[in-house]
Amino acid sequence: GENVEQHPSTLSVQEGDSAVIKCTYSDSASNYFPWYKQELGKRPQLIIDIRSNVGEKKDQRIAVTLNKTAKHFSLHITETQPEDSAVYFCAANTNAGKSTFGDGTTLTVKP
Amino acid sequence: DGGITQSPKYLFRKEGQNVTLSCEQNLNHDAMYWYRQDPGQGLRLIYYSQIVNDFQKGDIAEGYSVSREKKESFPLTVTSAQKNPTAFYLCASSTGQVYQPQHFGDGTRLSIL
């Protein structure tokens, strides 16, 4: 089955700096890669996603890149703000719609 | 997403007792999922269902059971066979189609008395 590894497990940055979270996957059949943000005590929510036929996608301060050959994808957050502090999960989906999640990255943005 | 409702928010179980966690969605989604979340271990799939009256085991199904008698409902029973049930349980749903994300409920925190 699919295996997703996510790094780092914790990340601390100063407000205004950039943050990068990296994930690798094992199943070349995975074709959809969503990223979720989970604030403390709340449900995970989709923040951005990318399909396997796209190399990069951007939405304001958030971007995701995908290297299908190397089987890795990354989340980039620029100009970080304290409200970006949360746990971020990457996931890899196959055609069946089933997601395999990474273990999560706890991002702390220091004001 | 207000479309997925999990209840109760907190649940306490005695040793040897079965408990059932509720998950209801009004998003008209075909697929539903149950995850267990432990600190530092991300989301682990317990069971999933892609259509009514059908479901499959996920990665950690032992000690759990589910049913899918209605499209909008996917209850999870934590049986006494689950030796370490203390965790945060998340229910999710999706259209089941390619390139579609999952939508999560607010979760149920289960603790052993």
PDB file of N, CA, C and O in Angstrom, chain B residues 29-91:
ATOM      1  N   HIS B  29     -22.498  12.846   0.035  1.00  0.00           N
ATOM      2  CA  HIS B  29     -21.269  12.176  -0.371  1.00  0.00           C
ATOM      3  C   HIS B  29     -21.441  10.664  -0.352  1.00  0.00           C
ATOM      4  O   HIS B  29     -22.090  10.103   0.529  1.00  0.00           O
ATOM      5  N   ASP B  30     -20.819  10.009  -1.351  1.00  0.00           N
ATOM      6  CA  ASP B  30     -20.899   8.554  -1.403  1.00  0.00           C
ATOM      7  C   ASP B  30     -19.928   7.886  -0.431  1.00  0.00           C
ATOM      8  O   ASP B  30     -20.219   6.839   0.127  1.00  0.00           O
ATOM      9  N   ALA B  31     -18.750   8.475  -0.267  1.00  0.00           N
ATOM     10  CA  ALA B  31     -17.697   7.825   0.508  1.00  0.00           C
ATOM     11  C   ALA B  31     -17.600   8.407   1.915  1.00  0.00           C
ATOM     12  O   ALA B  31     -17.733   9.621   2.114  1.00  0.00           O
ATOM     13  N   MET B  32     -17.357   7.534   2.882  1.00  0.00           N
ATOM     14  CA  MET B  32     -17.166   7.970   4.268  1.00  0.00           C
ATOM     15  C   MET B  32     -16.008   7.195   4.879  1.00  0.00           C
ATOM     16  O   MET B  32     -15.716   6.061   4.471  1.00  0.00           O
ATOM     17  N   TYR B  33     -15.350   7.826   5.857  1.00  0.00           N
ATOM     18  CA  TYR B  33     -14.119   7.282   6.414  1.00  0.00           C
ATOM     19  C   TYR B  33     -14.083   7.499   7.921  1.00  0.00           C
ATOM     20  O   TYR B  33     -14.598   8.494   8.432  1.00  0.00           O
ATOM     21  N   TRP B  34     -13.394   6.595   8.609  1.00  0.00           N
ATOM     22  CA  TRP B  34     -13.091   6.771  10.021  1.00  0.00           C
ATOM     23  C   TRP B  34     -11.577   6.725  10.215  1.00  0.00           C
ATOM     24  O   TRP B  34     -10.908   5.807   9.720  1.00  0.00           O
ATOM     25  N   TYR B  35     -11.077   7.723  10.969  1.00  0.00           N
ATOM     26  CA  TYR B  35      -9.661   7.797  11.286  1.00  0.00           C
ATOM     27  C   TYR B  35      -9.477   7.843  12.799  1.00  0.00           C
ATOM     28  O   TYR B  35     -10.293   8.383  13.526  1.00  0.00           O
ATOM     29  N   ARG B  36      -8.335   7.339  13.188  1.00  0.00           N
ATOM     30  CA  ARG B  36      -7.898   7.479  14.575  1.00  0.00           C
ATOM     31  C   ARG B  36      -6.698   8.413  14.573  1.00  0.00           C
ATOM     32  O   ARG B  36      -5.784   8.262  13.739  1.00  0.00           O
ATOM     33  N   GLN B  37      -6.693   9.377  15.502  1.00  0.00           N
ATOM     34  CA  GLN B  37      -5.582  10.324  15.584  1.00  0.00           C
ATOM     35  C   GLN B  37      -4.951  10.232  16.955  1.00  0.00           C
ATOM     36  O   GLN B  37      -5.591  10.517  17.967  1.00  0.00           O
ATOM     37  N   ASP B  38      -3.688   9.829  16.985  1.00  0.00           N
ATOM     38  CA  ASP B  38      -2.895   9.808  18.206  1.00  0.00           C
ATOM     39  C   ASP B  38      -1.795  10.847  18.071  1.00  0.00           C
ATOM     40  O   ASP B  38      -1.359  11.145  16.951  1.00  0.00           O
ATOM     41  N   PRO B  39      -1.323  11.395  19.172  1.00  0.00           N
ATOM     42  CA  PRO B  39      -0.272  12.417  19.094  1.00  0.00           C
ATOM     43  C   PRO B  39       0.942  11.921  18.325  1.00  0.00           C
ATOM     44  O   PRO B  39       1.468  10.848  18.599  1.00  0.00           O
ATOM     45  N   GLY B  40       1.381  12.708  17.352  1.00  0.00           N
ATOM     46  CA  GLY B  40       2.586  12.382  16.599  1.00  0.00           C
ATOM     47  C   GLY B  40       2.443  11.275  15.582  1.00  0.00           C
ATOM     48  O   GLY B  40       3.435  10.877  14.963  1.00  0.00           O
ATOM     49  N   GLN B  41       1.207  10.770  15.402  1.00  0.00           N
ATOM     50  CA  GLN B  41       1.046   9.647  14.467  1.00  0.00           C
ATOM     51  C   GLN B  41       0.114   9.959  13.321  1.00  0.00           C
ATOM     52  O   GLN B  41      -0.227   9.083  12.560  1.00  0.00           O
ATOM     53  N   GLY B  42      -0.291  11.171  13.176  1.00  0.00           N
ATOM     54  CA  GLY B  42      -1.122  11.525  12.041  1.00  0.00           C
ATOM     55  C   GLY B  42      -2.481  10.854  12.084  1.00  0.00           C
ATOM     56  O   GLY B  42      -2.992  10.483  13.136  1.00  0.00           O
ATOM     57  N   LEU B  43      -3.065  10.658  10.922  1.00  0.00           N
ATOM     58  CA  LEU B  43      -4.395  10.078  10.781  1.00  0.00           C
ATOM     59  C   LEU B  43      -4.271   8.661  10.245  1.00  0.00           C
ATOM     60  O   LEU B  43      -3.767   8.451   9.150  1.00  0.00           O
ATOM     61  N   ARG B  44      -4.747   7.705  11.019  1.00  0.00           N
ATOM     62  CA  ARG B  44      -4.687   6.320  10.573  1.00  0.00           C
ATOM     63  C   ARG B  44      -6.102   5.829  10.247  1.00  0.00           C
ATOM     64  O   ARG B  44      -7.021   5.976  11.046  1.00  0.00           O
ATOM     65  N   LEU B  45      -6.227   5.200   9.085  1.00  0.00           N
ATOM     66  CA  LEU B  45      -7.527   4.790   8.575  1.00  0.00           C
ATOM     67  C   LEU B  45      -8.012   3.517   9.263  1.00  0.00           C
ATOM     68  O   LEU B  45      -7.320   2.501   9.274  1.00  0.00           O
ATOM     69  N   ILE B  46      -9.234   3.577   9.807  1.00  0.00           N
ATOM     70  CA  ILE B  46      -9.812   2.424  10.492  1.00  0.00           C
ATOM     71  C   ILE B  46     -10.686   1.631   9.525  1.00  0.00           C
ATOM     72  O   ILE B  46     -10.482   0.447   9.295  1.00  0.00           O
ATOM     73  N   TYR B  47     -11.699   2.285   8.980  1.00  0.00           N
ATOM     74  CA  TYR B  47     -12.610   1.692   8.002  1.00  0.00           C
ATOM     75  C   TYR B  47     -13.021   2.765   7.012  1.00  0.00           C
ATOM     76  O   TYR B  47     -13.009   3.952   7.335  1.00  0.00           O
ATOM     77  N   TYR B  48     -13.409   2.332   5.809  1.00  0.00           N
ATOM     78  CA  TYR B  48     -13.993   3.258   4.870  1.00  0.00           C
ATOM     79  C   TYR B  48     -15.090   2.572   4.070  1.00  0.00           C
ATOM     80  O   TYR B  48     -15.123   1.344   3.960  1.00  0.00           O
ATOM     81  N   SER B  49     -15.964   3.405   3.555  1.00  0.00           N
ATOM     82  CA  SER B  49     -17.104   2.908   2.780  1.00  0.00           C
ATOM     83  C   SER B  49     -17.273   3.785   1.549  1.00  0.00           C
ATOM     84  O   SER B  49     -17.334   5.007   1.660  1.00  0.00           O
ATOM     85  N   GLN B  50     -17.346   3.160   0.400  1.00  0.00           N
ATOM     86  CA  GLN B  50     -17.477   3.934  -0.838  1.00  0.00           C
ATOM     87  C   GLN B  50     -18.912   3.948  -1.342  1.00  0.00           C
ATOM     88  O   GLN B  50     -19.246   4.709  -2.256  1.00  0.00           O
ATOM     89  N   ILE B  51     -19.743   3.105  -0.724  1.00  0.00           N
ATOM     90  CA  ILE B  51     -21.136   3.041  -1.163  1.00  0.00           C
ATOM     91  C   ILE B  51     -21.957   2.405  -0.056  1.00  0.00           C
ATOM     92  O   ILE B  51     -21.409   1.677   0.790  1.00  0.00           O
ATOM     93  N   VAL B  52     -23.229   2.667  -0.048  1.00  0.00           N
ATOM     94  CA  VAL B  52     -24.113   2.107   0.978  1.00  0.00           C
ATOM     95  C   VAL B  52     -24.035   0.580   0.962  1.00  0.00           C
ATOM     96  O   VAL B  52     -23.900  -0.043  -0.082  1.00  0.00           O
ATOM     97  N   ASN B  53     -24.074   0.007   2.169  1.00  0.00           N
ATOM     98  CA  ASN B  53     -24.057  -1.441   2.365  1.00  0.00           C
ATOM     99  C   ASN B  53     -22.745  -2.100   1.973  1.00  0.00           C
ATOM    100  O   ASN B  53     -22.697  -3.324   1.762  1.00  0.00           O
ATOM    101  N   ASP B  54     -21.695  -1.302   1.888  1.00  0.00           N
ATOM    102  CA  ASP B  54     -20.371  -1.857   1.584  1.00  0.00           C
ATOM    103  C   ASP B  54     -19.314  -1.073   2.342  1.00  0.00           C
ATOM    104  O   ASP B  54     -19.383   0.167   2.418  1.00  0.00           O
ATOM    105  N   PHE B  55     -18.326  -1.759   2.902  1.00  0.00           N
ATOM    106  CA  PHE B  55     -17.236  -1.073   3.580  1.00  0.00           C
ATOM    107  C   PHE B  55     -16.002  -1.978   3.573  1.00  0.00           C
ATOM    108  O   PHE B  55     -16.110  -3.191   3.391  1.00  0.00           O
ATOM    109  N   GLN B  56     -14.843  -1.347   3.741  1.00  0.00           N
ATOM    110  CA  GLN B  56     -13.582  -2.075   3.717  1.00  0.00           C
ATOM    111  C   GLN B  56     -12.750  -1.714   4.936  1.00  0.00           C
ATOM    112  O   GLN B  56     -12.833  -0.601   5.462  1.00  0.00           O
ATOM    113  N   LYS B  57     -11.920  -2.649   5.348  1.00  0.00           N
ATOM    114  CA  LYS B  57     -11.001  -2.395   6.451  1.00  0.00           C
ATOM    115  C   LYS B  57      -9.895  -1.462   5.996  1.00  0.00           C
ATOM    116  O   LYS B  57      -9.419  -1.529   4.864  1.00  0.00           O
ATOM    117  N   GLY B  58      -9.514  -0.598   6.927  1.00  0.00           N
ATOM    118  CA  GLY B  58      -8.356   0.240   6.707  1.00  0.00           C
ATOM    119  C   GLY B  58      -7.124  -0.400   7.315  1.00  0.00           C
ATOM    120  O   GLY B  58      -7.028  -1.613   7.450  1.00  0.00           O
ATOM    121  N   ASP B  59      -6.195   0.448   7.742  1.00  0.00           N
ATOM    122  CA  ASP B  59      -4.915  -0.053   8.241  1.00  0.00           C
ATOM    123  C   ASP B  59      -4.971  -0.588   9.674  1.00  0.00           C
ATOM    124  O   ASP B  59      -4.127  -1.386  10.079  1.00  0.00           O
ATOM    125  N   ILE B  60      -5.955  -0.126  10.449  1.00  0.00           N
ATOM    126  CA  ILE B  60      -6.000  -0.503  11.866  1.00  0.00           C
ATOM    127  C   ILE B  60      -7.413  -0.910  12.275  1.00  0.00           C
ATOM    128  O   ILE B  60      -7.959  -0.432  13.252  1.00  0.00           O
ATOM    129  N   ALA B  61      -8.026  -1.846  11.554  1.00  0.00           N
ATOM    130  CA  ALA B  61      -9.436  -2.194  11.772  1.00  0.00           C
ATOM    131  C   ALA B  61      -9.674  -3.094  12.984  1.00  0.00           C
ATOM    132  O   ALA B  61     -10.810  -3.194  13.470  1.00  0.00           O
ATOM    133  N   GLU B  62      -8.654  -3.747  13.497  1.00  0.00           N
ATOM    134  CA  GLU B  62      -8.860  -4.704  14.580  1.00  0.00           C
ATOM    135  C   GLU B  62      -9.439  -4.032  15.818  1.00  0.00           C
ATOM    136  O   GLU B  62      -8.923  -3.020  16.294  1.00  0.00           O
ATOM    137  N   GLY B  63     -10.525  -4.604  16.336  1.00  0.00           N
ATOM    138  CA  GLY B  63     -11.159  -4.058  17.522  1.00  0.00           C
ATOM    139  C   GLY B  63     -12.240  -3.027  17.224  1.00  0.00           C
ATOM    140  O   GLY B  63     -12.828  -2.461  18.139  1.00  0.00           O
ATOM    141  N   TYR B  64     -12.506  -2.798  15.949  1.00  0.00           N
ATOM    142  CA  TYR B  64     -13.523  -1.838  15.519  1.00  0.00           C
ATOM    143  C   TYR B  64     -14.518  -2.513  14.575  1.00  0.00           C
ATOM    144  O   TYR B  64     -14.181  -3.492  13.921  1.00  0.00           O
ATOM    145  N   SER B  65     -15.729  -1.967  14.510  1.00  0.00           N
ATOM    146  CA  SER B  65     -16.687  -2.424  13.516  1.00  0.00           C
ATOM    147  C   SER B  65     -17.514  -1.232  13.037  1.00  0.00           C
ATOM    148  O   SER B  65     -17.617  -0.214  13.741  1.00  0.00           O
ATOM    149  N   VAL B  66     -18.060  -1.340  11.828  1.00  0.00           N
ATOM    150  CA  VAL B  66     -18.855  -0.258  11.245  1.00  0.00           C
ATOM    151  C   VAL B  66     -20.066  -0.843  10.539  1.00  0.00           C
ATOM    152  O   VAL B  66     -20.163  -2.048  10.316  1.00  0.00           O
ATOM    153  N   SER B  67     -20.973   0.039  10.169  1.00  0.00           N
ATOM    154  CA  SER B  67     -22.095  -0.313   9.307  1.00  0.00           C
ATOM    155  C   SER B  67     -22.361   0.872   8.398  1.00  0.00           C
ATOM    156  O   SER B  67     -22.028   2.012   8.727  1.00  0.00           O
ATOM    157  N   ARG B  68     -22.988   0.592   7.252  1.00  0.00           N
ATOM    158  CA  ARG B  68     -23.343   1.674   6.323  1.00  0.00           C
ATOM    159  C   ARG B  68     -24.700   1.338   5.718  1.00  0.00           C
ATOM    160  O   ARG B  68     -24.836   0.984   4.550  1.00  0.00           O
ATOM    161  N   GLU B  69     -25.714   1.481   6.544  1.00  0.00           N
ATOM    162  CA  GLU B  69     -27.076   1.151   6.117  1.00  0.00           C
ATOM    163  C   GLU B  69     -27.740   2.318   5.392  1.00  0.00           C
ATOM    164  O   GLU B  69     -28.690   2.118   4.619  1.00  0.00           O
ATOM    165  N   LYS B  70     -27.264   3.513   5.648  1.00  0.00           N
ATOM    166  CA  LYS B  70     -27.791   4.705   4.989  1.00  0.00           C
ATOM    167  C   LYS B  70     -26.634   5.528   4.438  1.00  0.00           C
ATOM    168  O   LYS B  70     -25.546   5.543   5.010  1.00  0.00           O
ATOM    169  N   LYS B  71     -26.874   6.235   3.366  1.00  0.00           N
ATOM    170  CA  LYS B  71     -25.815   7.018   2.731  1.00  0.00           C
ATOM    171  C   LYS B  71     -25.256   8.062   3.677  1.00  0.00           C
ATOM    172  O   LYS B  71     -24.063   8.348   3.673  1.00  0.00           O
ATOM    173  N   GLU B  72     -26.124   8.641   4.507  1.00  0.00           N
ATOM    174  CA  GLU B  72     -25.690   9.761   5.327  1.00  0.00           C
ATOM    175  C   GLU B  72     -25.076   9.359   6.664  1.00  0.00           C
ATOM    176  O   GLU B  72     -24.611  10.213   7.402  1.00  0.00           O
ATOM    177  N   SER B  73     -25.070   8.053   6.986  1.00  0.00           N
ATOM    178  CA  SER B  73     -24.652   7.640   8.308  1.00  0.00           C
ATOM    179  C   SER B  73     -23.593   6.539   8.257  1.00  0.00           C
ATOM    180  O   SER B  73     -23.718   5.578   7.480  1.00  0.00           O
ATOM    181  N   PHE B  74     -22.569   6.668   9.127  1.00  0.00           N
ATOM    182  CA  PHE B  74     -21.488   5.682   9.133  1.00  0.00           C
ATOM    183  C   PHE B  74     -20.990   5.532  10.579  1.00  0.00           C
ATOM    184  O   PHE B  74     -19.915   6.022  10.939  1.00  0.00           O
ATOM    185  N   PRO B  75     -21.731   4.859  11.441  1.00  0.00           N
ATOM    186  CA  PRO B  75     -21.333   4.738  12.840  1.00  0.00           C
ATOM    187  C   PRO B  75     -20.167   3.773  13.031  1.00  0.00           C
ATOM    188  O   PRO B  75     -20.044   2.770  12.317  1.00  0.00           O
ATOM    189  N   LEU B  76     -19.337   4.104  14.009  1.00  0.00           N
ATOM    190  CA  LEU B  76     -18.172   3.298  14.365  1.00  0.00           C
ATOM    191  C   LEU B  76     -18.356   2.730  15.763  1.00  0.00           C
ATOM    192  O   LEU B  76     -18.615   3.488  16.692  1.00  0.00           O
ATOM    193  N   THR B  77     -18.223   1.420  15.918  1.00  0.00           N
ATOM    194  CA  THR B  77     -18.272   0.792  17.238  1.00  0.00           C
ATOM    195  C   THR B  77     -16.870   0.398  17.655  1.00  0.00           C
ATOM    196  O   THR B  77     -16.161  -0.292  16.913  1.00  0.00           O
ATOM    197  N   VAL B  78     -16.481   0.873  18.815  1.00  0.00           N
ATOM    198  CA  VAL B  78     -15.205   0.486  19.411  1.00  0.00           C
ATOM    199  C   VAL B  78     -15.506  -0.656  20.362  1.00  0.00           C
ATOM    200  O   VAL B  78     -16.218  -0.478  21.365  1.00  0.00           O
ATOM    201  N   THR B  79     -15.035  -1.846  20.051  1.00  0.00           N
ATOM    202  CA  THR B  79     -15.380  -3.020  20.856  1.00  0.00           C
ATOM    203  C   THR B  79     -14.389  -3.224  21.990  1.00  0.00           C
ATOM    204  O   THR B  79     -13.310  -2.603  22.026  1.00  0.00           O
ATOM    205  N   SER B  80     -14.737  -4.126  22.888  1.00  0.00           N
ATOM    206  CA  SER B  80     -13.858  -4.428  24.016  1.00  0.00           C
ATOM    207  C   SER B  80     -12.564  -5.094  23.545  1.00  0.00           C
ATOM    208  O   SER B  80     -11.594  -5.175  24.304  1.00  0.00           O
ATOM    209  N   ALA B  81     -12.537  -5.557  22.307  1.00  0.00           N
ATOM    210  CA  ALA B  81     -11.323  -6.174  21.767  1.00  0.00           C
ATOM    211  C   ALA B  81     -10.244  -5.140  21.446  1.00  0.00           C
ATOM    212  O   ALA B  81      -9.075  -5.504  21.269  1.00  0.00           O
ATOM    213  N   GLN B  82     -10.634  -3.872  21.387  1.00  0.00           N
ATOM    214  CA  GLN B  82      -9.659  -2.799  21.125  1.00  0.00           C
ATOM    215  C   GLN B  82      -9.002  -2.467  22.453  1.00  0.00           C
ATOM    216  O   GLN B  82      -9.613  -1.842  23.330  1.00  0.00           O
ATOM    217  N   LYS B  83      -7.752  -2.866  22.607  1.00  0.00           N
ATOM    218  CA  LYS B  83      -7.102  -2.786  23.919  1.00  0.00           C
ATOM    219  C   LYS B  83      -6.606  -1.397  24.280  1.00  0.00           C
ATOM    220  O   LYS B  83      -6.368  -1.101  25.444  1.00  0.00           O
ATOM    221  N   ASN B  84      -6.449  -0.545  23.313  1.00  0.00           N
ATOM    222  CA  ASN B  84      -5.961   0.811  23.578  1.00  0.00           C
ATOM    223  C   ASN B  84      -6.850   1.819  22.849  1.00  0.00           C
ATOM    224  O   ASN B  84      -6.411   2.445  21.888  1.00  0.00           O
ATOM    225  N   PRO B  85      -8.086   1.975  23.273  1.00  0.00           N
ATOM    226  CA  PRO B  85      -9.034   2.787  22.507  1.00  0.00           C
ATOM    227  C   PRO B  85      -8.931   4.288  22.751  1.00  0.00           C
ATOM    228  O   PRO B  85      -9.554   5.062  22.024  1.00  0.00           O
ATOM    229  N   THR B  86      -8.173   4.698  23.755  1.00  0.00           N
ATOM    230  CA  THR B  86      -8.086   6.125  24.059  1.00  0.00           C
ATOM    231  C   THR B  86      -7.441   6.866  22.900  1.00  0.00           C
ATOM    232  O   THR B  86      -6.282   6.619  22.558  1.00  0.00           O
ATOM    233  N   ALA B  87      -8.202   7.743  22.259  1.00  0.00           N
ATOM    234  CA  ALA B  87      -7.717   8.455  21.078  1.00  0.00           C
ATOM    235  C   ALA B  87      -8.764   9.476  20.656  1.00  0.00           C
ATOM    236  O   ALA B  87      -9.866   9.538  21.209  1.00  0.00           O
ATOM    237  N   PHE B  88      -8.395  10.235  19.655  1.00  0.00           N
ATOM    238  CA  PHE B  88      -9.297  11.186  19.012  1.00  0.00           C
ATOM    239  C   PHE B  88      -9.744  10.562  17.693  1.00  0.00           C
ATOM    240  O   PHE B  88      -8.909  10.134  16.901  1.00  0.00           O
ATOM    241  N   TYR B  89     -11.074  10.461  17.497  1.00  0.00           N
ATOM    242  CA  TYR B  89     -11.606   9.793  16.308  1.00  0.00           C
ATOM    243  C   TYR B  89     -12.242  10.820  15.384  1.00  0.00           C
ATOM    244  O   TYR B  89     -13.105  11.602  15.781  1.00  0.00           O
ATOM    245  N   LEU B  90     -11.824  10.777  14.129  1.00  0.00           N
ATOM    246  CA  LEU B  90     -12.323  11.698  13.123  1.00  0.00           C
ATOM    247  C   LEU B  90     -13.071  10.950  12.043  1.00  0.00           C
ATOM    248  O   LEU B  90     -12.593   9.946  11.530  1.00  0.00           O
ATOM    249  N   CYS B  91     -14.226  11.461  11.686  1.00  0.00           N
ATOM    250  CA  CYS B  91     -15.006  10.941  10.577  1.00  0.00           C
ATOM    251  C   CYS B  91     -14.863  11.907   9.406  1.00  0.00           C
ATOM    252  O   CYS B  91     -14.746  13.133   9.609  1.00  0.00           O
TER     253      CYS B  91
END
